Coordinates of C-alpha atoms in Angstrom, one line a residue:
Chain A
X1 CA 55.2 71.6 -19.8
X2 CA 57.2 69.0 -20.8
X3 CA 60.2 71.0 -21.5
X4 CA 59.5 73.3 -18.0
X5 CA 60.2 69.7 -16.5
X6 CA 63.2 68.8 -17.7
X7 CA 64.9 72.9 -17.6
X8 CA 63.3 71.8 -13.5
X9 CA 65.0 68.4 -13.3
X10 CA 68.2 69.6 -14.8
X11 CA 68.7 71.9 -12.4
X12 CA 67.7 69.8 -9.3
X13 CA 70.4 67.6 -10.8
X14 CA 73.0 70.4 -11.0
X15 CA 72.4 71.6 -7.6
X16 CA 73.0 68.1 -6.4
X17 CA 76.2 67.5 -8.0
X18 CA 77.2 70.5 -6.5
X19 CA 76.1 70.1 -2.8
X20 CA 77.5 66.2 -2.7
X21 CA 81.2 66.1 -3.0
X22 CA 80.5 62.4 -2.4
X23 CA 77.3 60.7 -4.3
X24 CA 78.9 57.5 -2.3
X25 CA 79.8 57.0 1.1
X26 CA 83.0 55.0 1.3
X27 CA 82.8 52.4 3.9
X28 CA 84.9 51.9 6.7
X29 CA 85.3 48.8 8.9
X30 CA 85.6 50.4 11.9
X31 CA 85.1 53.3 14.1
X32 CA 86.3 56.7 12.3
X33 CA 88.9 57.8 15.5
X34 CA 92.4 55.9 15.3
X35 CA 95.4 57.1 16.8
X36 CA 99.2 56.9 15.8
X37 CA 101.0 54.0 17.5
X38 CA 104.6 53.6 18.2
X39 CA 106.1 50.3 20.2
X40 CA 110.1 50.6 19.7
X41 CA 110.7 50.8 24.1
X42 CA 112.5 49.2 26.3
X43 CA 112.3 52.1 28.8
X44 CA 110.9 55.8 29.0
X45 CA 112.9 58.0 26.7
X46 CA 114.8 61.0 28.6
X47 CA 112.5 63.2 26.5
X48 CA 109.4 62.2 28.4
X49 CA 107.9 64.7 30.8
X50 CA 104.6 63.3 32.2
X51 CA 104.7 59.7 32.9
X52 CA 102.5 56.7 31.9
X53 CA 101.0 54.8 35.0
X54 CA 101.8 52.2 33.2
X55 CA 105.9 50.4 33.8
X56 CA 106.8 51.5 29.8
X57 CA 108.5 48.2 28.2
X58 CA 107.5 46.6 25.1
X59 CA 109.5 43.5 26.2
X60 CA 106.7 42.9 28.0
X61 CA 103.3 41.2 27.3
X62 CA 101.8 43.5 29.6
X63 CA 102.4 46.7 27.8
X64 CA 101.1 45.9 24.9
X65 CA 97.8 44.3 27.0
X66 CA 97.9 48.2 28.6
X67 CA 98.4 50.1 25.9
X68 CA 95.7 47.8 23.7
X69 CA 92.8 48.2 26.4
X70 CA 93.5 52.3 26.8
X71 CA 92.8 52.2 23.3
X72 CA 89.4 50.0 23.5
X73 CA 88.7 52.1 26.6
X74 CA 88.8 55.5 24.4
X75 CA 86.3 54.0 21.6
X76 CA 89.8 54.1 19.0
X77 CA 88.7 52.2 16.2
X78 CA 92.4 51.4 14.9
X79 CA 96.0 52.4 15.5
X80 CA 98.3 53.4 12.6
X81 CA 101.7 51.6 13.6
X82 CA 104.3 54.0 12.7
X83 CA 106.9 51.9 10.9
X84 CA 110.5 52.9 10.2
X85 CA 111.1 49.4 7.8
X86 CA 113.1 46.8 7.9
X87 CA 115.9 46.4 10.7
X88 CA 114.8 49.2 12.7
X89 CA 113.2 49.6 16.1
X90 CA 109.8 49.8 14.6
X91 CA 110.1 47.0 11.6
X92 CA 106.8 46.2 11.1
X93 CA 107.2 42.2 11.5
X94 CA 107.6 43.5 15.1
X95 CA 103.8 44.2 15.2
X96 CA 103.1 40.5 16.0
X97 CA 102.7 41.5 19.4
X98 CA 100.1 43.6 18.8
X99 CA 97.9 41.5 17.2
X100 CA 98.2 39.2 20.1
X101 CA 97.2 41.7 22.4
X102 CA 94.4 42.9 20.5
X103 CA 93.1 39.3 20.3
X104 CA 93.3 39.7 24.5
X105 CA 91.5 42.8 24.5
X106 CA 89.9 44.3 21.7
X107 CA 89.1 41.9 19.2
X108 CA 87.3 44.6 17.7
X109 CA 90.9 47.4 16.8
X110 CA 92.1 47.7 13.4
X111 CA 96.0 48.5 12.3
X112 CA 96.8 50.7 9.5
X113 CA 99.9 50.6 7.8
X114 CA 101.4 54.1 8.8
X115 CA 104.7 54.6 6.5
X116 CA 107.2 57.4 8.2
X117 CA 109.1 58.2 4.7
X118 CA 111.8 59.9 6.4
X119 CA 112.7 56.0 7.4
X120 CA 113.3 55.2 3.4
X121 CA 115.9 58.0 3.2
X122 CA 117.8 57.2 6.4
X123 CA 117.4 53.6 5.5
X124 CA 118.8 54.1 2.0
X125 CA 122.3 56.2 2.9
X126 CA 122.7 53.6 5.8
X127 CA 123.2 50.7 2.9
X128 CA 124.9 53.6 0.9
X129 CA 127.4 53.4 4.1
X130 CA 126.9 57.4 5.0
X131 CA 125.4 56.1 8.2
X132 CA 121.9 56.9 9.9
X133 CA 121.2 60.3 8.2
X134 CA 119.4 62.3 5.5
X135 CA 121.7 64.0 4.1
X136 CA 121.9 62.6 1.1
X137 CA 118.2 62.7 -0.7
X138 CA 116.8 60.1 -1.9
X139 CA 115.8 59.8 -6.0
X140 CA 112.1 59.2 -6.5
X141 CA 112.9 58.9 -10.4
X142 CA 115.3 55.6 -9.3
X143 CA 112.8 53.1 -9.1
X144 CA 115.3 50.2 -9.6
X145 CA 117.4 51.3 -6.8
X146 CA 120.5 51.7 -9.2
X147 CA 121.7 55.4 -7.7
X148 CA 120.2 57.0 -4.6
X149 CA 116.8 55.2 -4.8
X150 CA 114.7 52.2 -5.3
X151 CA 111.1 51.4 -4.5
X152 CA 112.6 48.2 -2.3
X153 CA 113.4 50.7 0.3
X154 CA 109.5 51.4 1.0
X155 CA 107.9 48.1 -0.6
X156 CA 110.4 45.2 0.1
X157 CA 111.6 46.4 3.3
X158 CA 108.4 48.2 4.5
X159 CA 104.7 47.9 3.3
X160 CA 105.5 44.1 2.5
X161 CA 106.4 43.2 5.6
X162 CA 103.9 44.6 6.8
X163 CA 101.4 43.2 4.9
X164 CA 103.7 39.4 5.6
X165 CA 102.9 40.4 9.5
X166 CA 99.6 41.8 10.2
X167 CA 96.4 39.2 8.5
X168 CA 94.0 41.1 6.7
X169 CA 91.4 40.4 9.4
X170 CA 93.2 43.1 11.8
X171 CA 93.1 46.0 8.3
X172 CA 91.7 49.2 8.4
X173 CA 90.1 49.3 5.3
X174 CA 88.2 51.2 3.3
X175 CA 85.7 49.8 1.0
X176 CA 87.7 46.8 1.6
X177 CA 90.8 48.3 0.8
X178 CA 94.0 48.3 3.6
X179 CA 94.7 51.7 4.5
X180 CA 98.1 52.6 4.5
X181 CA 99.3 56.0 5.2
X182 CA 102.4 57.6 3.9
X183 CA 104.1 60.7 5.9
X184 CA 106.2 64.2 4.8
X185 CA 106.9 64.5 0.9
X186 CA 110.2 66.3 2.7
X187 CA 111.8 68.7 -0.3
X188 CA 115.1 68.3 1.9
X189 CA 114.8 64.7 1.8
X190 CA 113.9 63.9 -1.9
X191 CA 114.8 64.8 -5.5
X192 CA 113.0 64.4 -8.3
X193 CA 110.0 65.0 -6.3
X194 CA 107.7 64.8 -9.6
X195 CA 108.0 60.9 -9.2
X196 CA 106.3 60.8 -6.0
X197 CA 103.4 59.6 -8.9
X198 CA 105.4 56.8 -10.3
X199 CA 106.7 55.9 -6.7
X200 CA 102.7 54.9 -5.8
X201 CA 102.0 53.4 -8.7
X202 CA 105.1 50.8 -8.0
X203 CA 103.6 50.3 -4.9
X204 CA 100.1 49.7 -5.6
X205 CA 101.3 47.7 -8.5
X206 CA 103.5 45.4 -5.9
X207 CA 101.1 44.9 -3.2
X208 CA 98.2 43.9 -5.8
X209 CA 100.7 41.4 -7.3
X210 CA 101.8 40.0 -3.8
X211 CA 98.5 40.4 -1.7
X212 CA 95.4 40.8 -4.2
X213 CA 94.9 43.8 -3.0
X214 CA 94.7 47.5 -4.0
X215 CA 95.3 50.1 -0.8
X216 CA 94.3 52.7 -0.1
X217 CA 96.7 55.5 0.0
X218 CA 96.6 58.4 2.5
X219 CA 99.2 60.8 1.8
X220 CA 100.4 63.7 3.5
X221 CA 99.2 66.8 1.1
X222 CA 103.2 68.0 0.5
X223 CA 103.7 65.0 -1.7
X224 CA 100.4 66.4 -3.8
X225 CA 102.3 69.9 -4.1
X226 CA 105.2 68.3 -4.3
X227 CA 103.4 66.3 -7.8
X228 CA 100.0 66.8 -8.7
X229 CA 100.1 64.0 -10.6
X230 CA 100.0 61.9 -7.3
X231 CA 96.9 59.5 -7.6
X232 CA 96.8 59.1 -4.0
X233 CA 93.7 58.1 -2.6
X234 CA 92.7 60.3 0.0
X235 CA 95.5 63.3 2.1
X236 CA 95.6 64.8 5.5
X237 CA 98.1 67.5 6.9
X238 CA 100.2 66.7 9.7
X239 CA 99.8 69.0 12.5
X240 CA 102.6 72.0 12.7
X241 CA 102.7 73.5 15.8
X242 CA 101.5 76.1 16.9
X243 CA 98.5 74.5 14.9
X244 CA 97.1 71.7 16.9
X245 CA 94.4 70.6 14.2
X246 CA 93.8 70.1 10.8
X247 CA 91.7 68.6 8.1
X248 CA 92.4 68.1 4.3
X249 CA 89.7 67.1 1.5
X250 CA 90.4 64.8 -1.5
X251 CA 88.3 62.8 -3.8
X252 CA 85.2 63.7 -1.8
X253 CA 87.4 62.0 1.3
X254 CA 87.9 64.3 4.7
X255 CA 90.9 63.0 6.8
X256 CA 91.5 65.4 10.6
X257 CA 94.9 65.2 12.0
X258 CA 94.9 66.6 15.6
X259 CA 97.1 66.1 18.8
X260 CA 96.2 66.7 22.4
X261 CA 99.4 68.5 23.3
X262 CA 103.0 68.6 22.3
X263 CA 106.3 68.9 24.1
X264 CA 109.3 68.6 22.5
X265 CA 111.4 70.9 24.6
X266 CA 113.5 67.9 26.1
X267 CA 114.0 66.4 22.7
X268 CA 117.5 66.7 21.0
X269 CA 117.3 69.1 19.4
X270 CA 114.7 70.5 21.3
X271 CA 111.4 71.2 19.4
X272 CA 108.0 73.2 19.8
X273 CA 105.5 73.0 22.7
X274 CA 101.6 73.0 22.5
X275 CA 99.9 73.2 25.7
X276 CA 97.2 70.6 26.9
X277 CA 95.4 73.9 28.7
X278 CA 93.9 71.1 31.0
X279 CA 92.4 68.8 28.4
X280 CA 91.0 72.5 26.1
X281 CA 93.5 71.7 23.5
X282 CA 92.3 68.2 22.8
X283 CA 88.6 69.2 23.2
X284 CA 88.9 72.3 20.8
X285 CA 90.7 70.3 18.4
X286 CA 88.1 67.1 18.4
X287 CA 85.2 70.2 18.5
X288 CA 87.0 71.9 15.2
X289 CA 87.5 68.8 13.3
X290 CA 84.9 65.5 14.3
X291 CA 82.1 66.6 12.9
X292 CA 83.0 66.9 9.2
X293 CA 86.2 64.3 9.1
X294 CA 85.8 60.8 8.0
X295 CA 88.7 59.8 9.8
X296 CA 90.4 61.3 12.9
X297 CA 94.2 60.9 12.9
X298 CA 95.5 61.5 16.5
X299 CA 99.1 61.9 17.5
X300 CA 99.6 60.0 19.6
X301 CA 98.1 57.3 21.9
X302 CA 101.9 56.0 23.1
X303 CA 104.3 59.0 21.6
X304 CA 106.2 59.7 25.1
X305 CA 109.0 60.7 23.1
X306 CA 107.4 64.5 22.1
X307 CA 104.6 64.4 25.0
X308 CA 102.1 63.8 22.7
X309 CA 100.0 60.4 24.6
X310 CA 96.9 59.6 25.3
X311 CA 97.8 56.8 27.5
X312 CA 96.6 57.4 31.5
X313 CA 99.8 59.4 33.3
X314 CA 100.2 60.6 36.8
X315 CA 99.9 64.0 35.3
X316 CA 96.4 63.9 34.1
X317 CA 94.8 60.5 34.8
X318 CA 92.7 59.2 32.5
X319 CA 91.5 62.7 31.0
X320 CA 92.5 61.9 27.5
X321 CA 91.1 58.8 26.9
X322 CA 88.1 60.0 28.9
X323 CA 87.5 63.3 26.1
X324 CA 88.0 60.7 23.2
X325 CA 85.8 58.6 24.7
X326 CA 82.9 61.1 24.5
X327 CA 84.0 61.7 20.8
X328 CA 84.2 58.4 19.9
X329 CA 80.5 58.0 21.5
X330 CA 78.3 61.0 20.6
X331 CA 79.9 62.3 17.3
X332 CA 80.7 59.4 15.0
Chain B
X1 CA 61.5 53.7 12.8
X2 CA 60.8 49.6 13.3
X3 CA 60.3 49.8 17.0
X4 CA 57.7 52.5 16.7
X5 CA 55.7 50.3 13.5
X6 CA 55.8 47.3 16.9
X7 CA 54.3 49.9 19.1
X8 CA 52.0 51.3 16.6
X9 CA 50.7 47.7 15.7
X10 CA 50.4 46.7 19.5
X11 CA 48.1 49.9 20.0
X12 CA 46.1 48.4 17.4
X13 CA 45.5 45.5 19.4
X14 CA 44.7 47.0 22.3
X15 CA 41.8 48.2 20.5
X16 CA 39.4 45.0 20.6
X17 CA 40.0 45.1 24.3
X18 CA 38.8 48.9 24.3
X19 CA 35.4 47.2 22.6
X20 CA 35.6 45.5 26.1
X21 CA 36.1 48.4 28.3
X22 CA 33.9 49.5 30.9
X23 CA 35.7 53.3 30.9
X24 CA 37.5 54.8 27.9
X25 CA 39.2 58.0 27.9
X26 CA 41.6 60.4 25.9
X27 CA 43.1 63.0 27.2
X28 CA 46.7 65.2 27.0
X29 CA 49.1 66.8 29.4
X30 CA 51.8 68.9 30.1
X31 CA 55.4 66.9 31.2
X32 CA 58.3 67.5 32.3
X33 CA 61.0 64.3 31.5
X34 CA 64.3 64.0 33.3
X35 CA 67.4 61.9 31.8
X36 CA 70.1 61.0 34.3
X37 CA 73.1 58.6 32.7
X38 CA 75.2 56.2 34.6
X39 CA 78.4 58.5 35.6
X40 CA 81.1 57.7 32.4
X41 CA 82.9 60.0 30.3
X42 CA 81.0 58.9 27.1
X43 CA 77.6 59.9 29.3
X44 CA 78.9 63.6 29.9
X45 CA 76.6 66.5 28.5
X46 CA 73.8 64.2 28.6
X47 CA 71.4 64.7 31.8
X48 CA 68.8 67.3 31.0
X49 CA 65.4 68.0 31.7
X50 CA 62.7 69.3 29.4
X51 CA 59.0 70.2 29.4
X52 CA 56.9 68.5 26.9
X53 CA 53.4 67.1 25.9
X54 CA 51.5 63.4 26.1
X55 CA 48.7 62.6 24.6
X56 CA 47.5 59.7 26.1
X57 CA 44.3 57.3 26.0
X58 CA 43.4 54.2 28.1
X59 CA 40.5 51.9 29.6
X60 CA 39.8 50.1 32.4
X61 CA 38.9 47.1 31.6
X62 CA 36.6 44.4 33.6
X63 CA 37.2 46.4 36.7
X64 CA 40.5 46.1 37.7
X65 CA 42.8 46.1 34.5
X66 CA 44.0 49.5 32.9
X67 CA 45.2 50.1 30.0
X68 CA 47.2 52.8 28.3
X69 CA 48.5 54.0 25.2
X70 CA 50.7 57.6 25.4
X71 CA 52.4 59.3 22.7
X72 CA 54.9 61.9 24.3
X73 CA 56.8 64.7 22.7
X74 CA 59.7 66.1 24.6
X75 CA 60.9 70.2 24.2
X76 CA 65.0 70.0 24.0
X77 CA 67.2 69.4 26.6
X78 CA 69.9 71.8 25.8
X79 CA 73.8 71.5 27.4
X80 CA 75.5 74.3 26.6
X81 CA 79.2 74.8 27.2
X82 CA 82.0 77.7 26.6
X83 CA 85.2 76.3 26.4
X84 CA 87.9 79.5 26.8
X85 CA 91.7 78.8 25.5
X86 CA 95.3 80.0 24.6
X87 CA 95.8 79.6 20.6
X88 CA 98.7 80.8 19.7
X89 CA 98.6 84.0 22.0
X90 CA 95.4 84.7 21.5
X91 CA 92.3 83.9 23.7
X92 CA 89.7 82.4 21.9
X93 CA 85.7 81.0 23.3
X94 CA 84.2 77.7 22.0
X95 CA 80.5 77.6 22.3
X96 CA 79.0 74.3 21.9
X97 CA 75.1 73.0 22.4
X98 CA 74.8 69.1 22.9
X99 CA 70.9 68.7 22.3
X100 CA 68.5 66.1 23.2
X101 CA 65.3 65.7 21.9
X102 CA 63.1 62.6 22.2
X103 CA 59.7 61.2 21.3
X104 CA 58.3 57.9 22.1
X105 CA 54.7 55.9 21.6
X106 CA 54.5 53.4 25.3
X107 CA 51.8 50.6 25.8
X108 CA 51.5 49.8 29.2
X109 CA 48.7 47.8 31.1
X110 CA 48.0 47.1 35.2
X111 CA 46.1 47.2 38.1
X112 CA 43.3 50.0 38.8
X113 CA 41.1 50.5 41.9
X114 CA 39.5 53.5 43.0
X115 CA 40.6 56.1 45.5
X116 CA 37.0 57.3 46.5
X117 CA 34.0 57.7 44.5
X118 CA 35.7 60.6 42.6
X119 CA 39.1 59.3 41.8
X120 CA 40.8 56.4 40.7
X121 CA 44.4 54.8 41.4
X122 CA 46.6 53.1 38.9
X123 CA 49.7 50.5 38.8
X124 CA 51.2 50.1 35.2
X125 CA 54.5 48.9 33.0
X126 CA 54.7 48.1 29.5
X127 CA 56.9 48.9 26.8
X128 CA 58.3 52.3 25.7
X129 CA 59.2 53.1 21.9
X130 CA 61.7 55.5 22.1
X131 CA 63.1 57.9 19.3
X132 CA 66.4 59.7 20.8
X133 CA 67.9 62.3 18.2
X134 CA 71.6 63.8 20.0
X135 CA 72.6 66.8 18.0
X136 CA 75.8 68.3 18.2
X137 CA 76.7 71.9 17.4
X138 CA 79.9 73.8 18.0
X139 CA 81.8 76.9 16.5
X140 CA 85.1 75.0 16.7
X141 CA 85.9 75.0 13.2
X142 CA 85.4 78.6 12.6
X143 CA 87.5 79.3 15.9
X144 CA 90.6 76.9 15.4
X145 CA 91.1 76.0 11.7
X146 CA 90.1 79.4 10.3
X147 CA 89.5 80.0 6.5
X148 CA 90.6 76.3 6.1
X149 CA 86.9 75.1 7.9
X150 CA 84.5 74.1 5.4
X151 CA 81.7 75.6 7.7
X152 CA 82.1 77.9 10.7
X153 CA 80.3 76.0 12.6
X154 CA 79.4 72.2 12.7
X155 CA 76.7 70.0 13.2
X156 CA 76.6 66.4 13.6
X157 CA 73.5 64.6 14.4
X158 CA 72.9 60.8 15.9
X159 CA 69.6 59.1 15.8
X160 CA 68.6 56.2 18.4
X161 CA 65.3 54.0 17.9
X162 CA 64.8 51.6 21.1
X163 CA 62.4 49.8 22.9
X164 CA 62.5 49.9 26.6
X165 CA 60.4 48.2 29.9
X166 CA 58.2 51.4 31.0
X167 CA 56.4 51.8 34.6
X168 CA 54.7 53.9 36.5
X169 CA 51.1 54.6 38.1
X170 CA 48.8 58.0 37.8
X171 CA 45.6 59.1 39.7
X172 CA 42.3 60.3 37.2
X173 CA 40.1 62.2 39.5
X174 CA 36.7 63.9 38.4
X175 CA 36.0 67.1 37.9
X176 CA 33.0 67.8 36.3
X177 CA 30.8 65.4 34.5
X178 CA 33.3 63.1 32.2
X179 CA 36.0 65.8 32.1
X180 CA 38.9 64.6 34.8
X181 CA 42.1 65.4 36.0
X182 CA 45.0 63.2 35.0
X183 CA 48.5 63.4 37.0
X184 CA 51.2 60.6 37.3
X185 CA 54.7 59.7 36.6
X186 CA 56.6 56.9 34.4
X187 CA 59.8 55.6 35.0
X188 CA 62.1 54.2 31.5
X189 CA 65.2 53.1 30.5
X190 CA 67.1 55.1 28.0
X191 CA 69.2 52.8 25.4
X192 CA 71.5 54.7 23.4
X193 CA 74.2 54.0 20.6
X194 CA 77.0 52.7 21.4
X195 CA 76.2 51.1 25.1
X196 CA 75.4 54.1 26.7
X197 CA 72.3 53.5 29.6
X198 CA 70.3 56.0 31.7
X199 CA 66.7 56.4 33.3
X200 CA 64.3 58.5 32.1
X201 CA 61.6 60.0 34.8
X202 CA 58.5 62.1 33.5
X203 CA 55.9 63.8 35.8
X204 CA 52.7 64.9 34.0
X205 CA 49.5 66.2 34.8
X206 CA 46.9 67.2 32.3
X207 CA 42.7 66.6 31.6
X208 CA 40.7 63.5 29.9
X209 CA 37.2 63.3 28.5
X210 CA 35.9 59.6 29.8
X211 CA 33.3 58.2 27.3

């Protein structure tokens, strides 16, 4: 009997292991929905087709008041601030605005740390003096910045000031950890892609040094094809149109990356378009992906630059931040 | 779970004044419960209407106070929704259910007085323990992320334990010896996670044995 048991218990034990991905939840400290957020206007770009009600100028307080309430309005939980690093229209120690308007009017909205790596490249052949391009990649395996590298490109002149700007009382975190996200492991854009790994650990290593803390990495999965040996923390996949949702599993961790529509046909060069259908695009995408996601990426709440926003517009109201709401509300 | 041990433990109270009572009954009925939500976007997909049962006791006590306890089990309120779209040149048809289904214990005293010789009027409020369990099902996954879904179709289920103020008055009219007709309606609030606020309304009619 004895013996029947533990042959019973074993196997209870097996099928367990095997059903949980995750024996522990990781704990977030806020809402799973967040949204991509972008701040570097002084006007509406050319590009945009359908037209914020709100006058679009981060010059002024009362965009960023806007902009911060539509996103407590929608039930977001935090906004990743797309940064482009130091010097550029979206340095991060611009984000003190932000804060200030989240102290206004949503006390309760986290910012992640969301690191667009084609900003490192362009970045790096700027000081090279080859101007604002990518056509020169840029070496993972120089961490010291000695040839067409250097981790000071992404941690001195990006996630540190970012981590210098925004307190840690405004951090998504995760199990206490600040989230950062880290975008396209481009094979045009790098070389020695296998030291994507190496890359990380610099970082990690930098931030615990500066900041006591350890974040938590989201990258997008081509850097884990790029190098498996990537110890990234969790991944998601950036939408490719025509593909309007996705979700990617690591480490027990489920991260969705959908987008309510995209226009890029008055972009230069012009680019792909996926059709809002009326709101069905968003809905069908939320439906696919919610449920089983820890954390809901959505491009964009502000990207007027490819017609990707959230924000209320004289095309569609307030139809976006009304199907988020419900999201935000009944599945969470 | 904590609001229905309160209820539970005030029913018990109520049973010293029961030692008191000149009439005690038990009884069950059929219902059928209405939710209406204020008009929001996060309150979509949730009016409904449902049949369901209440088994229900009560007492008059010193001739003008009533007493009740009801225990009420709704069937589900069901919204279902097709949701047709373009993806990538081809049509395709989302079917989701958003599902309601809800229990709750109320203890509720008043006023009683009678009608005629054969029936008998009551006014009452109290307090409703309410459980709320929203369930969510869609074949979204299946449809739009393809072999890369973990399931075909999801399910996502949110619990809500409350305590409400409940109302409302019924008739007990006599039938045959101490077997009566029962028939009234309540009036609630509905609390749900996160902030969302609607009425709940339940007619009910059904037979009780007086002791």
């Amino acid at each position: 009997m004895g013996v029947l048991m533990l042959r019973v218990s074993a196997v209870v034990v097996v099928a367990l292991l095997v059903r949980c991905d995750r024996l522990v939840a990781l704990e977030l400290n806020a809402g799973k929905y967040g949204a991509m957020f972008s701040w570097w206007y002084d006007a509406l770009p050319t590009a945009t087709i359908y037209r914020p009600t709100v006058s679009w100028d981060a010059r002024d307080a009362g965009w960023w008041s806007a902009v911060v309430k539509q996103a407590r309005e929608a039930g977001l939980g935090w906004l990743a601030a797309g940064c482009w690093g130091e010097d550029t229209t979206a340095d991060p120690v611009t984000l003190r605005p932000l804060l200030n308007a989240i102290d206004r009017e949503a006390p309760t909205l986290k910012v992640a740390l969301f690191d667009d790596t084609t900003s490192e490249v362009l970045r790096k052949n700027e000081t090279r003096g080859r101007g604002w391009t990518l056509q020169s990649r840029f070496d993972l395996a120089d961490l010291e910045g000695r040839r067409e590298g250097g981790v000071a490109y992404f941690y001195d002149q990006q996630w540190k000031r970012f981590f210098q700007t925004v307190p840690s009382r405004y951090w998504l975190t995760i199990d206490g950890r600040p989230v950062v996200f880290m975008w396209h492991g481009g094979y045009e854009w790098y070389e020695n892609q296998n030291f994507f790994h190496a890359l990380l650990d610099a970082l990690r290593e930098r931030t615990q040094r500066d900041f006591g803390v350890n974040p938590f990495v989201i990258v997008e999965e081509s850097w884990l094809r790029l190098d498996p040996a990537t110890a990234a923390d969790a991944a998601y996949d950036w939408f490719e149109p025509p593909a309007f949702a996705t979700v990617e599993g690591r480490n027990g961790f489920r991260v969705a990356n959908v987008v309510p529509g995209y226009d890029c046909s008055r972009c230069n060069p012009s680019g792909p378009i996926i059709a809002r259908q009326n709101g069905a695009t968003y809905q069908a995408a939320l439906q696919a992906v919610a449920v089983d996601a820890d954390l809901v990426l959505i491009e964009g709440l502000t990207n007027v630059d490819e017609n990707a926003h959230l924000m209320e517009s004289t095309a569609w109201g307030r139809l976006y931040l009304s199907i988020t709401k419900w999201f935000t509300s009944n599945i969470r | 779970m904590i609001p229905r041990i309160i209820g539970l433990f005030v029913c018990t109270l109520a049973a010293p004044a029961a030692s008191a009572a000149q009439d005690v009954w038990v009884g069950a009925a059929i219902e059928h419960a209405s939710h209406r939500f204020d008009d929001a976007p996060e309150t979509d997909r949730l009016d409904g209407a449902a049949p369901g049962m209440i088994v229900l006791g009560g007492a008059r006590v010193w001739r003008h106070v009533a007493a009740r306890v009801e225990w009420l089990r709704d069937g589900r309120m069901t919204d279902a929704e097709s949701l047709t779209l373009d993806v990538a040149g081809r049509t395709v048809t989302i079917e989701s259910t958003f599902t309601q289904r809800t229990r709750a214990l109320t203890a509720l005293g008043g006023f009683t007085h009678t009608l005629s010789s054969r029936a008998r009027i009551s006014y009452v409020a109290g307090a409703a323990f309410t459980y709320v369990e929203r369930r969510f099902e869609t074949n979204a996954p299946g449809v739009i992320l393809g072999g890369r879904a973990p399931l075909a179709t999801t399910t996502s289920t949110q619990e809500d334990d409350f305590v409400t103020l409940a109302g409302g008055a019924d008739a007990i009219i006599r039938l045959w010896n101490a077997l009566n007709a029962i028939t009234g309606v309540r009036l609630q609030e509905l609390k749900l996670d996160p902030e969302l606020s609607g009425r709940r309304v339940t007619v009910f009619a059904g037979v009780v044995w007086v002791f």
